[in-house]
Rosetta silent file (secondary structure, phi, psi, omega in degrees, C-alpha in Angstrom):
SEQUENCE: XXXXXXXXXXXXXXXXXXXXXXXXXXXXXXXXXXXXXXXXXXXXXXXXXXXXXXXXXXXXXXXXXXXXXXXXXXXXXXXXXXXXXXXXXXXXXXXXXXXXXXXXXXXXXXXXXXXXX
SCORE:     score description
SCORE:     0.000 S_00000001
   1 L     0.000  138.283 -176.688   57.995   97.046  115.911 S_00000001
   2 L   -79.014  155.016  175.425   60.481   97.021  113.043 S_00000001
   3 E   -67.669  152.350 -175.879   59.292   96.859  109.495 S_00000001
   4 E  -122.379  129.534 -179.758   59.132   93.407  107.915 S_00000001
   5 E  -124.658  149.952  177.519   60.119   92.727  104.308 S_00000001
   6 E   -79.180  164.890 -176.013   60.027   89.527  102.255 S_00000001
   7 L   -55.520  133.137 -179.728   63.248   88.024  100.843 S_00000001
   8 L    60.319   17.901 -179.922   64.944   90.297   98.304 S_00000001
   9 L  -120.539   21.096  173.381   62.386   93.053   98.632 S_00000001
  10 L   -73.356  146.323 -177.929   64.137   95.238  101.222 S_00000001
  11 L   -76.560  164.908  175.310   64.592   98.874  100.258 S_00000001
  12 L   -63.862  150.179  177.327   67.959  100.491   99.586 S_00000001
  13 L    97.412   -2.139  176.324   69.826  101.876  102.556 S_00000001
  14 E  -119.992  145.860  178.384   69.395   98.748  104.774 S_00000001
  15 E  -148.557  156.455  174.137   71.934   95.940  105.233 S_00000001
  16 L   -79.566  173.945  175.723   72.586   92.878  107.401 S_00000001
  17 H   -60.451  -39.625 -179.658   75.567   92.687  109.700 S_00000001
  18 H   -67.907  -41.165 -179.130   77.505   90.661  107.174 S_00000001
  19 H   -65.635  -41.864  174.950   76.766   93.138  104.413 S_00000001
  20 H   -58.192  -45.079 -179.035   77.835   96.032  106.718 S_00000001
  21 H   -60.554  -42.739  174.806   81.027   94.210  107.534 S_00000001
  22 H   -55.189  -29.695 -178.960   81.780   93.712  103.795 S_00000001
  23 L   -88.574   -3.517 -178.526   81.504   97.482  103.477 S_00000001
  24 L    82.967   24.207 -179.806   83.907   98.027  106.483 S_00000001
  25 E  -120.918  169.749  172.452   81.052   99.109  108.781 S_00000001
  26 E  -139.229  160.330 -177.088   79.318   97.897  111.923 S_00000001
  27 L   -61.819  -30.183  174.907   75.869   98.657  113.325 S_00000001
  28 L    68.073   35.443  177.592   77.365  100.875  116.018 S_00000001
  29 L    82.582    0.693  178.613   74.713  100.451  118.671 S_00000001
  30 L   -73.963  151.785  175.349   71.733  101.315  116.550 S_00000001
  31 L   -75.534  162.926  178.566   68.542   99.379  116.931 S_00000001
  32 L   -63.998  125.154 -178.953   67.278   96.995  114.290 S_00000001
  33 L   -83.687  -31.859 -176.714   65.596   99.012  111.535 S_00000001
  34 E  -163.683  170.526 -179.833   63.791   96.172  109.836 S_00000001
  35 E  -125.477  146.099  177.329   63.504   92.444  109.502 S_00000001
  36 E  -114.656  122.864 -176.607   63.913   90.349  106.374 S_00000001
  37 E  -109.590  128.366  175.917   61.841   87.154  106.256 S_00000001
  38 E  -114.586  118.652 -176.124   62.761   84.245  103.940 S_00000001
  39 L   -68.523  151.090  175.237   60.001   81.687  103.757 S_00000001
  40 L  -124.723  163.420 -178.739   60.773   77.959  104.308 S_00000001
  41 L   -90.888  172.335  175.027   58.835   74.869  103.384 S_00000001
  42 L    61.305   36.385  173.454   56.981   72.243  105.367 S_00000001
  43 L    76.928    3.459  177.848   55.413   74.499  107.923 S_00000001
  44 L   -77.968  149.674  179.802   58.624   75.745  109.437 S_00000001
  45 L   -65.242  165.760 -179.575   58.894   79.403  110.405 S_00000001
  46 L   -71.387  157.613  168.866   60.720   81.875  108.193 S_00000001
  47 E   -83.887  136.981 -172.961   64.426   82.523  108.432 S_00000001
  48 E  -118.515  134.578  173.659   64.837   86.009  109.807 S_00000001
  49 E  -123.142  136.351 -177.532   67.631   88.474  109.103 S_00000001
  50 E   -92.285  136.241 -176.062   67.913   91.763  110.972 S_00000001
  51 E  -115.076  143.368 -178.107   68.623   94.874  108.854 S_00000001
  52 E  -119.510  157.593  178.895   70.359   98.054  109.972 S_00000001
  53 E   -79.118  126.358  179.221   70.476  101.533  108.432 S_00000001
  54 H   -64.211  -38.185 -176.669   73.697  102.095  106.432 S_00000001
  55 H   -69.114  -16.782  177.366   73.680  105.812  107.066 S_00000001
  56 H  -100.582   -1.057 -178.306   73.767  105.252  110.835 S_00000001
  57 L   -76.259  151.377  179.281   76.499  102.568  110.662 S_00000001
  58 E  -112.850  162.265  177.764   80.006  103.330  112.010 S_00000001
  59 E   -66.336  153.671  173.255   83.398  102.201  110.709 S_00000001
  60 L   -65.915  140.443  178.173   84.831   98.988  112.073 S_00000001
  61 L   -70.393  145.757  179.796   87.294   99.552  114.873 S_00000001
  62 L   -72.362  149.592  176.207   90.869   98.903  113.900 S_00000001
  63 L   -73.682  122.178 -179.439   92.579   95.758  115.106 S_00000001
  64 L   -90.386  165.749  176.034   95.003   96.604  117.988 S_00000001
  65 H   -63.781  -35.457  179.748   98.177   94.562  118.708 S_00000001
  66 H   -69.361  -35.635  177.695   96.694   93.301  121.974 S_00000001
  67 H   -70.804  -36.822  178.667   93.517   92.003  120.198 S_00000001
  68 H   -64.178  -40.452 -177.635   95.686   90.391  117.507 S_00000001
  69 H   -70.650  -39.087  177.524   97.765   88.661  120.120 S_00000001
  70 H   -63.866  -40.928  176.033   94.673   87.527  122.051 S_00000001
  71 H   -64.611  -40.738  177.576   93.080   86.091  118.957 S_00000001
  72 H   -65.863  -39.940  179.131   96.225   84.252  117.967 S_00000001
  73 H   -66.103  -40.596 -179.782   96.477   82.734  121.524 S_00000001
  74 H   -65.215  -44.799  179.479   92.788   81.626  121.418 S_00000001
  75 H   -65.923  -38.732  175.942   93.279   80.027  118.005 S_00000001
  76 H   -62.889  -39.985  174.576   96.490   78.283  119.082 S_00000001
  77 H   -63.884  -33.276  177.880   94.614   76.868  122.049 S_00000001
  78 H   -76.240  -17.794 -178.610   91.863   75.492  119.757 S_00000001
  79 H   -96.197  -15.020 -175.359   94.456   73.822  117.570 S_00000001
  80 E   -86.161  123.880  177.210   96.588   72.246  120.400 S_00000001
  81 L   -71.204  126.682  178.994   95.628   68.659  121.272 S_00000001
  82 L   -70.351  -17.421 -178.461   95.215   68.176  125.059 S_00000001
  83 L   -83.196  -56.804 -177.832   96.350   64.590  124.645 S_00000001
  84 L  -103.101   -4.104  174.426   99.660   64.945  122.766 S_00000001
  85 L    60.571   32.001 -177.629  100.137   68.666  123.180 S_00000001
  86 L  -107.300  139.552  174.323  100.893   69.031  119.431 S_00000001
  87 E   -72.799  115.899 -173.429   99.543   71.840  117.194 S_00000001
  88 L   -77.557  -21.518 -177.355   97.266   69.802  114.879 S_00000001
  89 L    89.445   -3.000  176.300   97.095   72.602  112.249 S_00000001
  90 L  -145.665  167.444  178.999   93.267   72.661  112.459 S_00000001
  91 L   -73.698  128.087 -175.084   90.750   73.337  115.108 S_00000001
  92 L   -67.081  129.758  177.317   90.301   70.241  117.319 S_00000001
  93 L   -60.463  133.313  179.989   86.730   68.911  116.964 S_00000001
  94 L   -69.407  -26.220 -177.250   84.809   69.453  120.226 S_00000001
  95 L   -66.957  -34.212 -177.263   82.987   66.144  119.591 S_00000001
  96 L   -90.526  -36.067 -176.495   86.326   64.264  119.810 S_00000001
  97 L    71.978    9.788  179.521   88.106   66.403  122.367 S_00000001
  98 L  -159.307  169.619  178.742   91.457   65.530  120.850 S_00000001
  99 L   -66.463  162.173 -178.375   93.160   65.491  117.480 S_00000001
 100 H   -63.538  -37.747  178.115   92.000   62.919  114.968 S_00000001
 101 H   -62.187  -44.059  174.878   95.333   61.023  115.214 S_00000001
 102 H   -61.881  -40.029 -177.765   95.061   60.620  118.963 S_00000001
 103 H   -66.776  -39.034 -175.780   91.417   59.659  118.609 S_00000001
 104 H   -83.221  -18.666 -179.485   92.145   56.981  115.949 S_00000001
 105 L   -82.563  115.848 -177.525   95.227   55.559  117.656 S_00000001
 106 L   -70.004  143.489  179.006   94.312   52.804  120.144 S_00000001
 107 L  -103.976  147.537  177.632   96.037   53.152  123.532 S_00000001
 108 E   -88.945  139.735  170.548   97.360   50.306  125.671 S_00000001
 109 L   -80.494  133.534 -176.447   96.213   49.789  129.205 S_00000001
 110 L   -74.278  -28.243 -177.903   99.245   49.554  131.481 S_00000001
 111 L   -76.783  -44.829 -173.094   97.565   47.002  133.821 S_00000001
 112 L  -109.875  -13.642 -179.580   96.380   44.377  131.287 S_00000001
 113 L    79.023    6.066 -177.902   98.216   45.096  128.072 S_00000001
 114 L   -92.238  153.443  172.615   94.791   45.262  126.289 S_00000001
 115 E   -79.973  137.032  178.908   93.863   47.996  123.891 S_00000001
 116 L   -86.437  149.705 -177.225   91.284   50.343  125.190 S_00000001
 117 L   -73.349    0.000    0.000   88.256   51.416  123.006 S_00000001
């Protein structure tokens, strides 16, 4: 069982994933060294953050050209509207399934000439 510390009371030498990333490090396969619990109100369970040892962390792997190209292609796919096939310039909301312009523009039904909802 990992040690458990209350919010802001963790000892030096431990960091969360985000803190490690800000330092240019990654956990590097090490197990969780401790947990940080932040209490919440109204009977809800605490928020938990996992802490890793900084001295066992490894440097972040450098970005390769292939990974850069793959990430660019994935982001381009998230920005391209499947309806009008235009790069919207922002990530298409999954709740809409299309760009906001296509969602807000009423379409005409070819059979009846009525606007569809």
